[in-house]
Short mmCIF file of C-alpha atoms in Angstrom, two decimals:
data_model
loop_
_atom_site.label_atom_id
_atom_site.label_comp_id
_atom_site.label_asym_id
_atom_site.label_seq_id
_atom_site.Cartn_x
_atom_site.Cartn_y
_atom_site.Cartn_z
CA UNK A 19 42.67 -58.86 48.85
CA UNK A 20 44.85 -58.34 51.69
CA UNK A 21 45.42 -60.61 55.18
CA UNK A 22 44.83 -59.63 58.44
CA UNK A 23 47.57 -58.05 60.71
CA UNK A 24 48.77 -59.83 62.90
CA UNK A 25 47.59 -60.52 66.81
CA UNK A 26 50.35 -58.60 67.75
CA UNK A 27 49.60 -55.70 65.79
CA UNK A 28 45.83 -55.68 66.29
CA UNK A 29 46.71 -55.43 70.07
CA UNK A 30 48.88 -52.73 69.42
CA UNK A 31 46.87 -50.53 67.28
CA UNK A 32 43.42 -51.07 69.67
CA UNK A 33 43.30 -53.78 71.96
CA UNK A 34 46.20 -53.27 74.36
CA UNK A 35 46.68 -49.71 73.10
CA UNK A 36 45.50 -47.37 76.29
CA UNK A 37 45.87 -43.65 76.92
CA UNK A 38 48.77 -42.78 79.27
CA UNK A 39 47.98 -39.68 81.35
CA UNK A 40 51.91 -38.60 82.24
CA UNK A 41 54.83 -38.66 79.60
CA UNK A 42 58.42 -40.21 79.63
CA UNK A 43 60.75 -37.23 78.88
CA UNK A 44 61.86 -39.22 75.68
CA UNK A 45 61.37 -36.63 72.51
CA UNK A 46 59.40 -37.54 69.42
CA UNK A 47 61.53 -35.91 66.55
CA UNK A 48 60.58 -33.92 63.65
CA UNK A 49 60.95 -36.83 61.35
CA UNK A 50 58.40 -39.20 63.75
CA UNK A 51 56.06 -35.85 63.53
CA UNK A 52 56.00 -36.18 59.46
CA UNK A 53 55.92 -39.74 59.10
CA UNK A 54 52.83 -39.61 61.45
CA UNK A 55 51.53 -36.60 58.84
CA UNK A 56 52.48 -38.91 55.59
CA UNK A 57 50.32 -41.85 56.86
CA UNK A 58 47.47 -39.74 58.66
CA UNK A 59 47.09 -37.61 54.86
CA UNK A 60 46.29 -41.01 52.65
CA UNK A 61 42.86 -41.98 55.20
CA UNK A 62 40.12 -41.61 53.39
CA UNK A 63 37.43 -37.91 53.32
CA UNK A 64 34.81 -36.51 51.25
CA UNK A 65 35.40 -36.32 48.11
CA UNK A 66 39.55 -36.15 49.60
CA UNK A 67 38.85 -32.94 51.14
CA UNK A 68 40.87 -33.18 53.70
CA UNK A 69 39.95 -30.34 56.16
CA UNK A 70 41.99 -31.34 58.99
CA UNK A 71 45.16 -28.51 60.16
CA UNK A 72 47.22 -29.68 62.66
CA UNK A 73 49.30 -27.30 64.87
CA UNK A 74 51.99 -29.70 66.45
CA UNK A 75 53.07 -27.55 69.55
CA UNK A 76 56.44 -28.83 71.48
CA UNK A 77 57.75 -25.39 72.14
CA UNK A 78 57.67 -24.34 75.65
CA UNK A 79 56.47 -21.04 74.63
CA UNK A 80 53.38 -22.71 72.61
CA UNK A 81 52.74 -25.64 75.13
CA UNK A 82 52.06 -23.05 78.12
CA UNK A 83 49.70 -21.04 76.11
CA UNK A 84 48.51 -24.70 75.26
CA UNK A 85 48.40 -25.35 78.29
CA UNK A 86 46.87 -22.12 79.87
CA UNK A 87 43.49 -22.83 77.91
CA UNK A 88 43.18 -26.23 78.90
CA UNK A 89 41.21 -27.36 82.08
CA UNK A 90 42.93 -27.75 85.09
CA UNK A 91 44.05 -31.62 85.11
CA UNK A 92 44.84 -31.45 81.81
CA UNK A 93 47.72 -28.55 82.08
CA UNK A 94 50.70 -31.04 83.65
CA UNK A 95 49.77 -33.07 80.81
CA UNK A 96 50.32 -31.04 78.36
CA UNK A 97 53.98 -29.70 79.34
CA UNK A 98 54.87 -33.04 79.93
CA UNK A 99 54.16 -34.54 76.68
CA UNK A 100 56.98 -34.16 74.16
CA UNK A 101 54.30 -32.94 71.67
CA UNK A 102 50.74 -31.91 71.79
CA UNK A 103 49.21 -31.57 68.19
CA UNK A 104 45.73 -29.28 67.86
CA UNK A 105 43.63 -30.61 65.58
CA UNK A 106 41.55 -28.58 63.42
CA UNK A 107 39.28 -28.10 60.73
CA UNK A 108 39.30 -25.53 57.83
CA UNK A 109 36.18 -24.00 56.92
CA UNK A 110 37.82 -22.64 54.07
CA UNK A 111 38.68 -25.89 53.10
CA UNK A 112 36.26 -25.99 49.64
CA UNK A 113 39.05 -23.92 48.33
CA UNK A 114 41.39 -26.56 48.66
CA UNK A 115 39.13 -28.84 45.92
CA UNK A 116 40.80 -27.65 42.66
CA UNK A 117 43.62 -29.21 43.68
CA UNK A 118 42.93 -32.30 46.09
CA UNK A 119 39.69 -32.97 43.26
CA UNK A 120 41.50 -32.36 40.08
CA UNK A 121 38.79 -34.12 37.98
CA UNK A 122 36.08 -31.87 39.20
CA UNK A 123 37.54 -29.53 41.81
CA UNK A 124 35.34 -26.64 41.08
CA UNK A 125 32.26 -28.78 41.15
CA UNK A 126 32.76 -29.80 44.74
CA UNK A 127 33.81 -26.83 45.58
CA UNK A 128 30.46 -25.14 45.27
CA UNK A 129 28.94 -28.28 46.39
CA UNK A 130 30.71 -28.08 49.68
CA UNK A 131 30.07 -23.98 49.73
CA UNK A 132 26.21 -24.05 49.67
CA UNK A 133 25.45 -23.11 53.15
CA UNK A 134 25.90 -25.19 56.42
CA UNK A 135 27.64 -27.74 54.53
CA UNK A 136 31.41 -27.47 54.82
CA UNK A 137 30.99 -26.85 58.76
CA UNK A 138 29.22 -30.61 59.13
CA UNK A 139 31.72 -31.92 56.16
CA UNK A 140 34.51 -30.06 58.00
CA UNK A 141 33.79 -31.38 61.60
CA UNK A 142 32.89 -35.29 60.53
CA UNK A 143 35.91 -35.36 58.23
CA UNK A 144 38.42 -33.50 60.07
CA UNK A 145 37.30 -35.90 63.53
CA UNK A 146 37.76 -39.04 61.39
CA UNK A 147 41.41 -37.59 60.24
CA UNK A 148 41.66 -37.41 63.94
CA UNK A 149 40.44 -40.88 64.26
CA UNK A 150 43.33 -41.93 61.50
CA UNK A 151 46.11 -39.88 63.38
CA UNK A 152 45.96 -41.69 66.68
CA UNK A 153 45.61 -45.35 64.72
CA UNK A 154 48.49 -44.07 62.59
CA UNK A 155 50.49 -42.68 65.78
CA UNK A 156 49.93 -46.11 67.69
CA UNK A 157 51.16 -48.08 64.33
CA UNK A 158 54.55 -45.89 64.65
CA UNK A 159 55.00 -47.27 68.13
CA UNK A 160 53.88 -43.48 69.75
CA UNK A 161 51.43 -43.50 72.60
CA UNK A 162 48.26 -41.46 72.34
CA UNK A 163 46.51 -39.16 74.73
CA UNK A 164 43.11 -37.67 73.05
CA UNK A 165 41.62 -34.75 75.13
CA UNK A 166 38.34 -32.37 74.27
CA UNK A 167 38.76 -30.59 77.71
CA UNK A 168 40.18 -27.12 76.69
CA UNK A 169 38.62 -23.81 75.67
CA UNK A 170 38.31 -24.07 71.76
CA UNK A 171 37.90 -20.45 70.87
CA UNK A 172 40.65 -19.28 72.92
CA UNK A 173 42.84 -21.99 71.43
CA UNK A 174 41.58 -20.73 68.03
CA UNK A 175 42.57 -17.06 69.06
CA UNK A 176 45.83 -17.96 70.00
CA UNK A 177 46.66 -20.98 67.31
CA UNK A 178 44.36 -20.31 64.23
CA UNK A 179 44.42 -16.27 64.22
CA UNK A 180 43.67 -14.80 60.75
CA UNK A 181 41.89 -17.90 59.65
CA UNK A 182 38.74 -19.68 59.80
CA UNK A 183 40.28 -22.89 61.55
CA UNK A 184 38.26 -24.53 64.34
CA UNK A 185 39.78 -26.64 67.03
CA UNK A 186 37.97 -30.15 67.68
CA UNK A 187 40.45 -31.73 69.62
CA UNK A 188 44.01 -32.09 71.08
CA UNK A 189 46.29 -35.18 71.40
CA UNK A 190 49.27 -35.73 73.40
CA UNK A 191 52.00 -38.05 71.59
CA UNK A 192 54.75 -39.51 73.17
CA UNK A 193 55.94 -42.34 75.43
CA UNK A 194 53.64 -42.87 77.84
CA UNK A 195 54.59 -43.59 81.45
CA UNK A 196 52.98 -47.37 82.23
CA UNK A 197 52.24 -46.00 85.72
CA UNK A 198 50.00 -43.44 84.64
CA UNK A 199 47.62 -45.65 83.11
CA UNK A 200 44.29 -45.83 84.56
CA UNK A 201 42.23 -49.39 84.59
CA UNK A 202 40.77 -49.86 81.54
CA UNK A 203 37.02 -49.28 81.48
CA UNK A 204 34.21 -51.43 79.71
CA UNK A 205 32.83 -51.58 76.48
CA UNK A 206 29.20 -51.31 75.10
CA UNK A 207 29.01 -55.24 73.59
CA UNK A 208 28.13 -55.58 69.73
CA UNK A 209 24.56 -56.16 70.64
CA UNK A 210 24.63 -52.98 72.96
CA UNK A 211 25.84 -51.31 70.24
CA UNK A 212 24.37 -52.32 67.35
CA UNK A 213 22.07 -54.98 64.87
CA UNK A 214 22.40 -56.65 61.65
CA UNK A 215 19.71 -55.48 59.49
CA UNK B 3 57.07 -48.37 74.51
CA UNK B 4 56.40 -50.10 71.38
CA UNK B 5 57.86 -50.39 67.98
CA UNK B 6 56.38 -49.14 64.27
CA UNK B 7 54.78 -51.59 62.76
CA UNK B 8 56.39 -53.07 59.39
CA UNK B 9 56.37 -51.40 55.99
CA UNK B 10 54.14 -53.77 54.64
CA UNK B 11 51.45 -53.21 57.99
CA UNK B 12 51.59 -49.28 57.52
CA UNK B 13 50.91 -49.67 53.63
CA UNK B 14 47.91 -51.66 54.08
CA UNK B 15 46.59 -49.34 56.54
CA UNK B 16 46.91 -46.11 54.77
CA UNK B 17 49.74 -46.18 51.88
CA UNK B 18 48.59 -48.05 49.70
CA UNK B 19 44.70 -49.10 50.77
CA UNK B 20 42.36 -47.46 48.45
CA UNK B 21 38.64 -46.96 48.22
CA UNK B 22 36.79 -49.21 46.06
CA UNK B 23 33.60 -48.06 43.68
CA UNK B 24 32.74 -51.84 43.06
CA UNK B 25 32.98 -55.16 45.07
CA UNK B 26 33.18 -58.92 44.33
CA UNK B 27 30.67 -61.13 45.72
CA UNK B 28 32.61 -62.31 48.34
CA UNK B 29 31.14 -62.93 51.75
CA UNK B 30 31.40 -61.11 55.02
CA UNK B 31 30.96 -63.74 57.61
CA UNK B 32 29.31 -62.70 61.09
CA UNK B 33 32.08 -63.55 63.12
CA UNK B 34 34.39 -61.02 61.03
CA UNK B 35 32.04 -58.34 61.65
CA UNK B 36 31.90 -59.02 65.17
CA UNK B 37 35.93 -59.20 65.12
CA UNK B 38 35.69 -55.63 63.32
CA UNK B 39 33.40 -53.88 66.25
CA UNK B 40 35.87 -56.07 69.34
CA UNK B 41 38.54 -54.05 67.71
CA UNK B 42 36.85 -50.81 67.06
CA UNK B 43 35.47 -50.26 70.54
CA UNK B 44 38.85 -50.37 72.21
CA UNK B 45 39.60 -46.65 70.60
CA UNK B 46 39.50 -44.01 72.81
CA UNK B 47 36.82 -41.23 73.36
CA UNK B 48 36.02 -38.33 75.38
CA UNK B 49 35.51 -40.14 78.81
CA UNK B 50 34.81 -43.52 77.29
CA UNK B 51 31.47 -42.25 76.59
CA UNK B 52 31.29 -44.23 72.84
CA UNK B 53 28.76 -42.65 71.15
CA UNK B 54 28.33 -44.72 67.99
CA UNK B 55 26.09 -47.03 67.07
CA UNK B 56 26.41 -49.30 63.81
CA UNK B 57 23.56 -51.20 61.49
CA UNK B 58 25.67 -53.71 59.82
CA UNK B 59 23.27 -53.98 56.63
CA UNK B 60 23.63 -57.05 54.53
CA UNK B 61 20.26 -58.57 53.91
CA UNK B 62 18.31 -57.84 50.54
CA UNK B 63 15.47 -56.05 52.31
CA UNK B 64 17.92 -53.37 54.01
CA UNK B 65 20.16 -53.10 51.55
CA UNK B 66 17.16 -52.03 48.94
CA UNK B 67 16.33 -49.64 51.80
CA UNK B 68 19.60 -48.09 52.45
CA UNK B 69 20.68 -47.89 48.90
CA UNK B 70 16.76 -45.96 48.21
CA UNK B 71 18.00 -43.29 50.52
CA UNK B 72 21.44 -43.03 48.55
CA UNK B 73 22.46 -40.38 46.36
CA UNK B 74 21.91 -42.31 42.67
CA UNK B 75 25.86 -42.86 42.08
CA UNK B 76 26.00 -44.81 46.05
CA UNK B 77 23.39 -46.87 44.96
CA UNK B 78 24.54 -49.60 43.18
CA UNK B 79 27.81 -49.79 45.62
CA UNK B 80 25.31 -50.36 48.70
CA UNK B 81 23.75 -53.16 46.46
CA UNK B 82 26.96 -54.81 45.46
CA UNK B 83 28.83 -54.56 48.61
CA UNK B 84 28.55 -57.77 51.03
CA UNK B 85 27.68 -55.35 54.09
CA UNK B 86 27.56 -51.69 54.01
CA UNK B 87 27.72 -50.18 57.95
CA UNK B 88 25.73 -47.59 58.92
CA UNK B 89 28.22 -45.32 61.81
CA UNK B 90 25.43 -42.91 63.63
CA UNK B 91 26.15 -41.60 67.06
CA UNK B 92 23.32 -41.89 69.94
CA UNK B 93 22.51 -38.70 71.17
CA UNK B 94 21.23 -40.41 74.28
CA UNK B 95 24.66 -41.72 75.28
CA UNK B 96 25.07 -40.02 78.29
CA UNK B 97 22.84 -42.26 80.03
CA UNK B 98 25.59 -44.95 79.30
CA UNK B 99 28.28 -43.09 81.14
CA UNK B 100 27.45 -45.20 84.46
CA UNK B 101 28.14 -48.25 82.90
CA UNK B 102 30.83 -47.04 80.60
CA UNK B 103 32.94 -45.03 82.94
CA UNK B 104 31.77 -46.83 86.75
CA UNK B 105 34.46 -44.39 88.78
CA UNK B 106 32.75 -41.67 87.80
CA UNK B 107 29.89 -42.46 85.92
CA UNK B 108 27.00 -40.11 87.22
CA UNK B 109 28.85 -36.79 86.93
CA UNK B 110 30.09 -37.48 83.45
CA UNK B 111 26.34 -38.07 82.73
CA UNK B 112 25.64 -34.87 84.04
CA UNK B 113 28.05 -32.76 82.05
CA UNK B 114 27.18 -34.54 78.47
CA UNK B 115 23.90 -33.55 79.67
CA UNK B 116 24.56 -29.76 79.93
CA UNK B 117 22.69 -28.12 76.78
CA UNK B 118 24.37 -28.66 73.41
CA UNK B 119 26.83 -31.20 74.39
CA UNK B 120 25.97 -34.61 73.63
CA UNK B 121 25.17 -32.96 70.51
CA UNK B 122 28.78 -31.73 69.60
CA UNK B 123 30.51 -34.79 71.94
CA UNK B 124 28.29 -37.24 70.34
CA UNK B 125 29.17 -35.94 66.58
CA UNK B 126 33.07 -35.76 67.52
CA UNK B 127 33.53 -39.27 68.83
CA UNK B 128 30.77 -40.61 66.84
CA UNK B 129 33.39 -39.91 64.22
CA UNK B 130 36.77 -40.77 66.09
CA UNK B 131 35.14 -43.98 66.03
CA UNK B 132 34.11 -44.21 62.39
CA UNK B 133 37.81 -43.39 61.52
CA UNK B 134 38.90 -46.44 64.15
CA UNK B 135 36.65 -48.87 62.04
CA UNK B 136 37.87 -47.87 58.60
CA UNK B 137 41.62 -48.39 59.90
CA UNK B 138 40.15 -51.66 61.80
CA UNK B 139 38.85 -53.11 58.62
CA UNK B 140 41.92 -52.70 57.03
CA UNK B 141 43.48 -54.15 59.83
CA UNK B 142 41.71 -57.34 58.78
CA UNK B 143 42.00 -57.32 55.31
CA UNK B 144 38.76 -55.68 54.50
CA UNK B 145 38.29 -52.83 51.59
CA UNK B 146 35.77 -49.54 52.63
CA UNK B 147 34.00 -47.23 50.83
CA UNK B 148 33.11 -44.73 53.45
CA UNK B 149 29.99 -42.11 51.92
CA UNK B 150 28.57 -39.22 53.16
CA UNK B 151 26.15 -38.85 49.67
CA UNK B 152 22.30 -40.12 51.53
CA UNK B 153 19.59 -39.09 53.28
CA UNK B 154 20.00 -38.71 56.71
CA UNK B 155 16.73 -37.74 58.22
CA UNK B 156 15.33 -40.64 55.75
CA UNK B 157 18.11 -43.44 57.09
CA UNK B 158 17.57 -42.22 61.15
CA UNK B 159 13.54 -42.42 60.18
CA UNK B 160 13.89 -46.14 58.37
CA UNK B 161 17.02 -47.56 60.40
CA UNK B 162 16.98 -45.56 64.03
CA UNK B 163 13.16 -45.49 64.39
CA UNK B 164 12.36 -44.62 67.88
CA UNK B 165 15.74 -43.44 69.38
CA UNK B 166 17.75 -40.84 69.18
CA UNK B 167 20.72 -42.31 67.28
CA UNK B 168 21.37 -39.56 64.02
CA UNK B 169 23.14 -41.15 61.31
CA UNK B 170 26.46 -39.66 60.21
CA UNK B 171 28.30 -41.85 57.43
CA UNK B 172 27.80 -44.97 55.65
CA UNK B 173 30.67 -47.85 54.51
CA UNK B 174 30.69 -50.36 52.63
CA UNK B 175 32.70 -53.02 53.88
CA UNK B 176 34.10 -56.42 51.54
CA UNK B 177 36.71 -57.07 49.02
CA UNK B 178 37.15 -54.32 45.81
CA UNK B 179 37.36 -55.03 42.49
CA UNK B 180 40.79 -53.27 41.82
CA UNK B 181 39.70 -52.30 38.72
CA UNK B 182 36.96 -50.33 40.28
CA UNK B 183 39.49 -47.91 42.12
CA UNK B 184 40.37 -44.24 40.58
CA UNK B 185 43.76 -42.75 40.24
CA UNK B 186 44.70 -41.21 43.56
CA UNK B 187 44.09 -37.93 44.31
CA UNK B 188 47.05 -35.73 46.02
CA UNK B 189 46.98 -34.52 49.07
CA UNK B 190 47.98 -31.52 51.59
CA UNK B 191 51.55 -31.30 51.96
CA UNK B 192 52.57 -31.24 55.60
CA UNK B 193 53.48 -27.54 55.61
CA UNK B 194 50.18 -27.03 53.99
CA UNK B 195 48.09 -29.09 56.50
CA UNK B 196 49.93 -27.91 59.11
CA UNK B 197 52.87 -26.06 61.19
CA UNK B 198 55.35 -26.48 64.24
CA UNK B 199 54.74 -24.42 67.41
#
């Protein structure tokens, strides 16, 4: 039975934490990137499946073809950002269960095979690994900026070639520049958004 | 700029918290729920739009319902568990974006209402915003036991009568019995979730 966080770090994993929309040029190292990898991997998925792929792209050659299939106000984001990171989901992934299901790998395996299945399990378990990497980003002190405005199967053409990878969505990660931060916007209430039952 | 949280914080989020098959009968007070949706809504989706709607289900009556609609092996977890939260998204929530995003409210209504994409948008963040409230219940000290393994045409008919809300996972929420928890399972290593670009 654990305690809650503290105030300080509830505000800083949701209640002050706000999405910046231009980048300090301040670089987010390769160490930061697997950290953020080593916490995002233990959040919970079917059965651990674990479909989510992540392409982390800080190259300039990779963010301007990043950047190229995203929409138009989205591009200076992009190459500003120290690191954009694709997220994806592998509809291969039931091959994965022999060895994230040890105990009865080949069992889910054909579970998640029968038809339509791993593309719903894929796409509600890889967007709640993308839920867990921007919590797990903002506990590490990076800033977060989520975006679904690009052209998915030209990102998967250029990013996920040769594989059956789909793009959901991309995140900047950085240092966000205060500036850049829009007002914040409201919130359905708990009534507005749901009931006890 | 902020810095990571401590050792101990990042553990409890994701290192060390585990998912519980069995839960004490301790209590979920109303006011802790509430606490756990004030800190959930602050995560960020496409355009604010905050597709998800929760049924926080704790009384006898809907937890006989919910755990009816279970796969057999859910069942007794839904019965044990102090509250187990139903995360569905509304498929009507662009008519929220006027409220939700006030600058630009109408237009943003208009694209979610193109064919096919409050579907997808309403899925994706639906999700994003399961995967803030499992990290927010950690955050205050709660166990989950996230499910996919129910009826989901039978819990929108019973639970989102009337609406368009689709349900997409169910969690229970409360305080494990540690002794209730499996050995971990492994996980993707980064290279194998994952690349540089």
């Amino acid at each position: 039975m654990s305690n809650a966080l503290s105030p300080a770090a509830l505000d800083q994993l949701f209640r002050t934490a706000r999405t910046p929309t231009d980048w300090r040029a301040v670089p987010v190292g390769d160490d930061l990137i697997r950290e953020l990898y080593d916490l995002t991997k233990w959040g919970p998925t079917s059965a651990n499946s674990s479909p989510a792929r992540f392409v982390w792209v800080r190259s300039p050659e990779g963010k301007a073809q990043l950047a190229e299939l995203a929409m138009e106000q989205n591009r200076p984001k992009i190459l500003a950002a120290p690191v954009t990171v694709i997220v994806g989901h592998d509809l291969d992934f039931p091959e994965t269960m022999p060895k994230l299901f040890p105990a009865r790998g080949e069992m889910m395996k054909q579970m998640f095979l029968r038809p339509g299945v791993a593309e719903i399990t894929g796409f509600r378990n890889g967007s709640l690994q993308g839920g867990y990497l921007i919590v797990a980003a903002r506990a590490l002190g990076l800033d977060c900026g989520p975006m679904s405005g690009f052209d998915n199967a030209g990102v998967d053409r250029v990013f996920f070639a040769g594989t059956r990878i789909q793009s959901n969505f991309i995140c900047c990660l950085g240092y966000g520049k205060p500036e850049s931060i829009f007002p914040r916007n409201p919130r359905l209430t708990f009534d507005e958004a749901g009931r006890f039952a």
